[in-house]
Amino acid sequence: MNIFMMILVAVFMVGFYMISSPSQRVAEQETEYAINRSDLRSVAECASAQHNAQIRGGTFQDVCVEQNGITSQFVCLNANMRITSCEIVRNKRPEYSYILTATAPIDADEYNNMLEILEEYFPDAGTFGIFMDGKIMVGGTTGARIVPDAITDEMELQNGQLVYMTQYEIPTEETVFTTTVQSDVICPIGTIKTYRFGRWQCIGYNTKTDCGGDMIWDSDLMMCVADESKKPLCAEQQTAVLVDSVWECVNPFPEKVCPDGMTARLNYSTLEWECVVDPTTTENVKKCETISQGAIFGAVGTTVRVPSTSCTDCEKMVTNYDTCESVCVPDPSKINNPACYLGNPDECSGSSRGFYFGFPTYSYANNIEGLQEYSIPLDSEHSQNRKFNCMDCGDKGIDSAKSFPPYITVCK
């Protein structure tokens, strides 16, 4: 019997030690502290989410808002620090505008823990802290923020409430202008599309006073002449000549020796001399004895003139034997010529890339059959270099209704 009693006493002592041991109590205390800290952090995060939603003009719908008694309100003050309407009256705004979010009061024993949470997780929140005697106590060493008495009375703030206060400016309503929908305007030759008086109009551009390139208007001769002030200084063996209305330095005399039946000609694209068939040695079998070149280039607003140069490497000459007039038109077969397009032609294809020709004027494009139904883009996005170029539209894609490659490519 005594042995049995001794066993019971031993079991009882062991159980008592295990339950009341220091290590067990420490574990329980650490778990309780973590749970309490997590609850306080949840209150702060819920208040912050509700405040941010109020700033964005939305609502934060979560059960934590009701559980913690969280409310948000717009509060405005006048110059006398009294409550006023948060509206613009006769173009006059309130002097001060605030958005405030407040929770239910927390226990006084949790003030320090809440301030530590605010300092750790909301260091850049600004005025976010515990309301105490007319001030908002924030985390860290930034001190306190005074809350105007009118706001305290309006929201009935109490000590221990977690308050988030943000000052903002009431935005001015934007004035919206509406215009009638108007279809695209296709202007005839000699006019240009201009947006005037709320709609697109076709107006004639000045063909007398504006000249392109290195040309200038001569009011006495009533025509565009070379601007001598833009004439460049060339090397010793070169001279300045006008190439497509632009001054360029070229060698005046050819150094190239050509075989019989051929003559040297200056290639204005490369500024090098090349051998071509001598036209004086070939029989003229054309219908016209005299071929005249028409007006084929010039910038918008310039005086269109008859050029003195031949077509570029990217063009071919087309002659109307009824009028005996010749014009230069783009030659799509020259896209593989590096002088017309430096890149790889195979890479300029697909739904976002396409070729276009650098038309210098609207009248130039009218010489090409099939382009009369399209609007020629003469803007900063399209070059007027009389060569073939690749237009990369990226994610926007090519507007197939307005494009006619390889002559015209327009992005959506």
mmCIF file with all atom_site columns, C-alpha atoms in Angstrom, residues 223-314:
data_model
loop_
_atom_site.group_PDB
_atom_site.id
_atom_site.type_symbol
_atom_site.label_atom_id
_atom_site.label_alt_id
_atom_site.label_comp_id
_atom_site.label_asym_id
_atom_site.label_entity_id
_atom_site.label_seq_id
_atom_site.pdbx_PDB_ins_code
_atom_site.Cartn_x
_atom_site.Cartn_y
_atom_site.Cartn_z
_atom_site.occupancy
_atom_site.B_iso_or_equiv
_atom_site.pdbx_formal_charge
_atom_site.auth_seq_id
_atom_site.auth_comp_id
_atom_site.auth_asym_id
_atom_site.auth_atom_id
_atom_site.pdbx_PDB_model_num
ATOM 1  C CA . MET A 1 223 ? 9.953  83.036 -108.667 1.00 0.00 ? 223 MET A CA 1
ATOM 2  C CA . CYS A 1 224 ? 12.149 80.948 -106.352 1.00 0.00 ? 224 CYS A CA 1
ATOM 3  C CA . VAL A 1 225 ? 15.879 81.426 -106.827 1.00 0.00 ? 225 VAL A CA 1
ATOM 4  C CA . ALA A 1 226 ? 18.952 79.974 -105.150 1.00 0.00 ? 226 ALA A CA 1
ATOM 5  C CA . ASP A 1 227 ? 19.729 81.441 -101.725 1.00 0.00 ? 227 ASP A CA 1
ATOM 6  C CA . GLU A 1 228 ? 23.377 82.481 -101.979 1.00 0.00 ? 228 GLU A CA 1
ATOM 7  C CA . SER A 1 229 ? 23.618 82.956 -98.199  1.00 0.00 ? 229 SER A CA 1
ATOM 8  C CA . LYS A 1 230 ? 23.220 79.178 -97.784  1.00 0.00 ? 230 LYS A CA 1
ATOM 9  C CA . LYS A 1 231 ? 25.882 78.324 -100.343 1.00 0.00 ? 231 LYS A CA 1
ATOM 10 C CA . PRO A 1 232 ? 28.481 76.055 -98.644  1.00 0.00 ? 232 PRO A CA 1
ATOM 11 C CA . LEU A 1 233 ? 32.290 76.333 -98.710  1.00 0.00 ? 233 LEU A CA 1
ATOM 12 C CA . CYS A 1 234 ? 33.547 73.366 -100.718 1.00 0.00 ? 234 CYS A CA 1
ATOM 13 C CA . ALA A 1 235 ? 36.941 71.686 -101.067 1.00 0.00 ? 235 ALA A CA 1
ATOM 14 C CA . GLU A 1 236 ? 39.574 72.919 -103.513 1.00 0.00 ? 236 GLU A CA 1
ATOM 15 C CA . GLN A 1 237 ? 38.592 70.501 -106.290 1.00 0.00 ? 237 GLN A CA 1
ATOM 16 C CA . GLN A 1 238 ? 34.835 70.894 -105.764 1.00 0.00 ? 238 GLN A CA 1
ATOM 17 C CA . THR A 1 239 ? 32.163 73.426 -106.493 1.00 0.00 ? 239 THR A CA 1
ATOM 18 C CA . ALA A 1 240 ? 28.725 74.133 -104.987 1.00 0.00 ? 240 ALA A CA 1
ATOM 19 C CA . VAL A 1 241 ? 25.759 73.199 -107.161 1.00 0.00 ? 241 VAL A CA 1
ATOM 20 C CA . LEU A 1 242 ? 22.010 72.956 -106.531 1.00 0.00 ? 242 LEU A CA 1
ATOM 21 C CA . VAL A 1 243 ? 20.823 69.344 -106.369 1.00 0.00 ? 243 VAL A CA 1
ATOM 22 C CA . ASP A 1 244 ? 17.043 69.111 -105.899 1.00 0.00 ? 244 ASP A CA 1
ATOM 23 C CA . SER A 1 245 ? 16.922 72.678 -104.482 1.00 0.00 ? 245 SER A CA 1
ATOM 24 C CA . VAL A 1 246 ? 19.734 71.929 -101.986 1.00 0.00 ? 246 VAL A CA 1
ATOM 25 C CA . TRP A 1 247 ? 23.348 73.115 -102.197 1.00 0.00 ? 247 TRP A CA 1
ATOM 26 C CA . GLU A 1 248 ? 25.855 70.237 -102.532 1.00 0.00 ? 248 GLU A CA 1
ATOM 27 C CA . CYS A 1 249 ? 29.585 70.079 -103.191 1.00 0.00 ? 249 CYS A CA 1
ATOM 28 C CA . VAL A 1 250 ? 30.488 68.046 -106.294 1.00 0.00 ? 250 VAL A CA 1
ATOM 29 C CA . ASN A 1 251 ? 33.510 67.582 -108.510 1.00 0.00 ? 251 ASN A CA 1
ATOM 30 C CA . PRO A 1 252 ? 33.063 69.916 -111.495 1.00 0.00 ? 252 PRO A CA 1
ATOM 31 C CA . PHE A 1 253 ? 34.946 67.794 -113.999 1.00 0.00 ? 253 PHE A CA 1
ATOM 32 C CA . PRO A 1 254 ? 34.679 64.034 -114.376 1.00 0.00 ? 254 PRO A CA 1
ATOM 33 C CA . GLU A 1 255 ? 37.765 61.913 -113.863 1.00 0.00 ? 255 GLU A CA 1
ATOM 34 C CA . LYS A 1 256 ? 36.075 58.807 -115.230 1.00 0.00 ? 256 LYS A CA 1
ATOM 35 C CA . VAL A 1 257 ? 37.129 57.582 -118.695 1.00 0.00 ? 257 VAL A CA 1
ATOM 36 C CA . CYS A 1 258 ? 34.257 55.932 -120.540 1.00 0.00 ? 258 CYS A CA 1
ATOM 37 C CA . PRO A 1 259 ? 34.406 53.629 -123.587 1.00 0.00 ? 259 PRO A CA 1
ATOM 38 C CA . ASP A 1 260 ? 33.164 54.595 -127.016 1.00 0.00 ? 260 ASP A CA 1
ATOM 39 C CA . GLY A 1 261 ? 29.449 55.203 -127.244 1.00 0.00 ? 261 GLY A CA 1
ATOM 40 C CA . MET A 1 262 ? 29.171 56.129 -123.547 1.00 0.00 ? 262 MET A CA 1
ATOM 41 C CA . THR A 1 263 ? 29.537 59.358 -121.610 1.00 0.00 ? 263 THR A CA 1
ATOM 42 C CA . ALA A 1 264 ? 30.173 60.325 -117.998 1.00 0.00 ? 264 ALA A CA 1
ATOM 43 C CA . ARG A 1 265 ? 27.151 61.352 -115.895 1.00 0.00 ? 265 ARG A CA 1
ATOM 44 C CA . LEU A 1 266 ? 27.017 62.550 -112.308 1.00 0.00 ? 266 LEU A CA 1
ATOM 45 C CA . ASN A 1 267 ? 24.909 60.317 -110.067 1.00 0.00 ? 267 ASN A CA 1
ATOM 46 C CA . TYR A 1 268 ? 23.204 62.778 -107.728 1.00 0.00 ? 268 TYR A CA 1
ATOM 47 C CA . SER A 1 269 ? 22.442 60.078 -105.151 1.00 0.00 ? 269 SER A CA 1
ATOM 48 C CA . THR A 1 270 ? 26.075 59.036 -104.617 1.00 0.00 ? 270 THR A CA 1
ATOM 49 C CA . LEU A 1 271 ? 27.678 62.198 -106.116 1.00 0.00 ? 271 LEU A CA 1
ATOM 50 C CA . GLU A 1 272 ? 29.938 59.956 -108.200 1.00 0.00 ? 272 GLU A CA 1
ATOM 51 C CA . TRP A 1 273 ? 30.527 59.931 -111.933 1.00 0.00 ? 273 TRP A CA 1
ATOM 52 C CA . GLU A 1 274 ? 29.297 56.913 -113.889 1.00 0.00 ? 274 GLU A CA 1
ATOM 53 C CA . CYS A 1 275 ? 29.297 55.821 -117.528 1.00 0.00 ? 275 CYS A CA 1
ATOM 54 C CA . VAL A 1 276 ? 25.952 55.835 -119.349 1.00 0.00 ? 276 VAL A CA 1
ATOM 55 C CA . VAL A 1 277 ? 24.973 55.430 -122.972 1.00 0.00 ? 277 VAL A CA 1
ATOM 56 C CA . ASP A 1 278 ? 25.697 58.593 -124.924 1.00 0.00 ? 278 ASP A CA 1
ATOM 57 C CA . PRO A 1 279 ? 22.282 59.833 -126.082 1.00 0.00 ? 279 PRO A CA 1
ATOM 58 C CA . THR A 1 280 ? 23.874 61.609 -129.048 1.00 0.00 ? 280 THR A CA 1
ATOM 59 C CA . THR A 1 281 ? 25.031 58.287 -130.533 1.00 0.00 ? 281 THR A CA 1
ATOM 60 C CA . THR A 1 282 ? 21.684 56.500 -130.250 1.00 0.00 ? 282 THR A CA 1
ATOM 61 C CA . GLU A 1 283 ? 18.886 56.820 -132.731 1.00 0.00 ? 283 GLU A CA 1
ATOM 62 C CA . ASN A 1 284 ? 15.869 58.649 -131.396 1.00 0.00 ? 284 ASN A CA 1
ATOM 63 C CA . VAL A 1 285 ? 12.929 56.406 -132.142 1.00 0.00 ? 285 VAL A CA 1
ATOM 64 C CA . LYS A 1 286 ? 10.531 58.242 -129.868 1.00 0.00 ? 286 LYS A CA 1
ATOM 65 C CA . LYS A 1 287 ? 7.415  59.873 -131.116 1.00 0.00 ? 287 LYS A CA 1
ATOM 66 C CA . CYS A 1 288 ? 8.407  63.222 -129.645 1.00 0.00 ? 288 CYS A CA 1
ATOM 67 C CA . GLU A 1 289 ? 11.438 65.096 -130.806 1.00 0.00 ? 289 GLU A CA 1
ATOM 68 C CA . THR A 1 290 ? 11.540 67.273 -127.713 1.00 0.00 ? 290 THR A CA 1
ATOM 69 C CA . ILE A 1 291 ? 10.873 65.782 -124.240 1.00 0.00 ? 291 ILE A CA 1
ATOM 70 C CA . SER A 1 292 ? 10.171 68.210 -121.414 1.00 0.00 ? 292 SER A CA 1
ATOM 71 C CA . GLN A 1 293 ? 10.233 67.268 -117.742 1.00 0.00 ? 293 GLN A CA 1
ATOM 72 C CA . GLY A 1 294 ? 7.227  68.292 -115.721 1.00 0.00 ? 294 GLY A CA 1
ATOM 73 C CA . ALA A 1 295 ? 7.128  69.736 -112.229 1.00 0.00 ? 295 ALA A CA 1
ATOM 74 C CA . ILE A 1 296 ? 7.903  66.695 -110.096 1.00 0.00 ? 296 ILE A CA 1
ATOM 75 C CA . PHE A 1 297 ? 9.050  67.846 -106.680 1.00 0.00 ? 297 PHE A CA 1
ATOM 76 C CA . GLY A 1 298 ? 9.044  70.580 -104.035 1.00 0.00 ? 298 GLY A CA 1
ATOM 77 C CA . ALA A 1 299 ? 7.982  70.893 -100.402 1.00 0.00 ? 299 ALA A CA 1
ATOM 78 C CA . VAL A 1 300 ? 4.440  71.838 -99.343  1.00 0.00 ? 300 VAL A CA 1
ATOM 79 C CA . GLY A 1 301 ? 4.010  75.592 -99.693  1.00 0.00 ? 301 GLY A CA 1
ATOM 80 C CA . THR A 1 302 ? 6.848  75.992 -102.215 1.00 0.00 ? 302 THR A CA 1
ATOM 81 C CA . THR A 1 303 ? 6.887  77.176 -105.787 1.00 0.00 ? 303 THR A CA 1
ATOM 82 C CA . VAL A 1 304 ? 6.784  74.122 -108.034 1.00 0.00 ? 304 VAL A CA 1
ATOM 83 C CA . ARG A 1 305 ? 9.525  74.349 -110.639 1.00 0.00 ? 305 ARG A CA 1
ATOM 84 C CA . VAL A 1 306 ? 10.817 72.349 -113.593 1.00 0.00 ? 306 VAL A CA 1
ATOM 85 C CA . PRO A 1 307 ? 13.884 70.438 -112.342 1.00 0.00 ? 307 PRO A CA 1
ATOM 86 C CA . SER A 1 308 ? 17.184 70.471 -114.100 1.00 0.00 ? 308 SER A CA 1
ATOM 87 C CA . THR A 1 309 ? 18.312 67.086 -112.783 1.00 0.00 ? 309 THR A CA 1
ATOM 88 C CA . SER A 1 310 ? 17.511 63.538 -113.839 1.00 0.00 ? 310 SER A CA 1
ATOM 89 C CA . CYS A 1 311 ? 15.583 60.968 -111.816 1.00 0.00 ? 311 CYS A CA 1
ATOM 90 C CA . THR A 1 312 ? 17.170 59.370 -108.758 1.00 0.00 ? 312 THR A CA 1
ATOM 91 C CA . ASP A 1 313 ? 18.258 55.726 -108.545 1.00 0.00 ? 313 ASP A CA 1
ATOM 92 C CA . CYS A 1 314 ? 14.934 54.935 -106.861 1.00 0.00 ? 314 CYS A CA 1
#
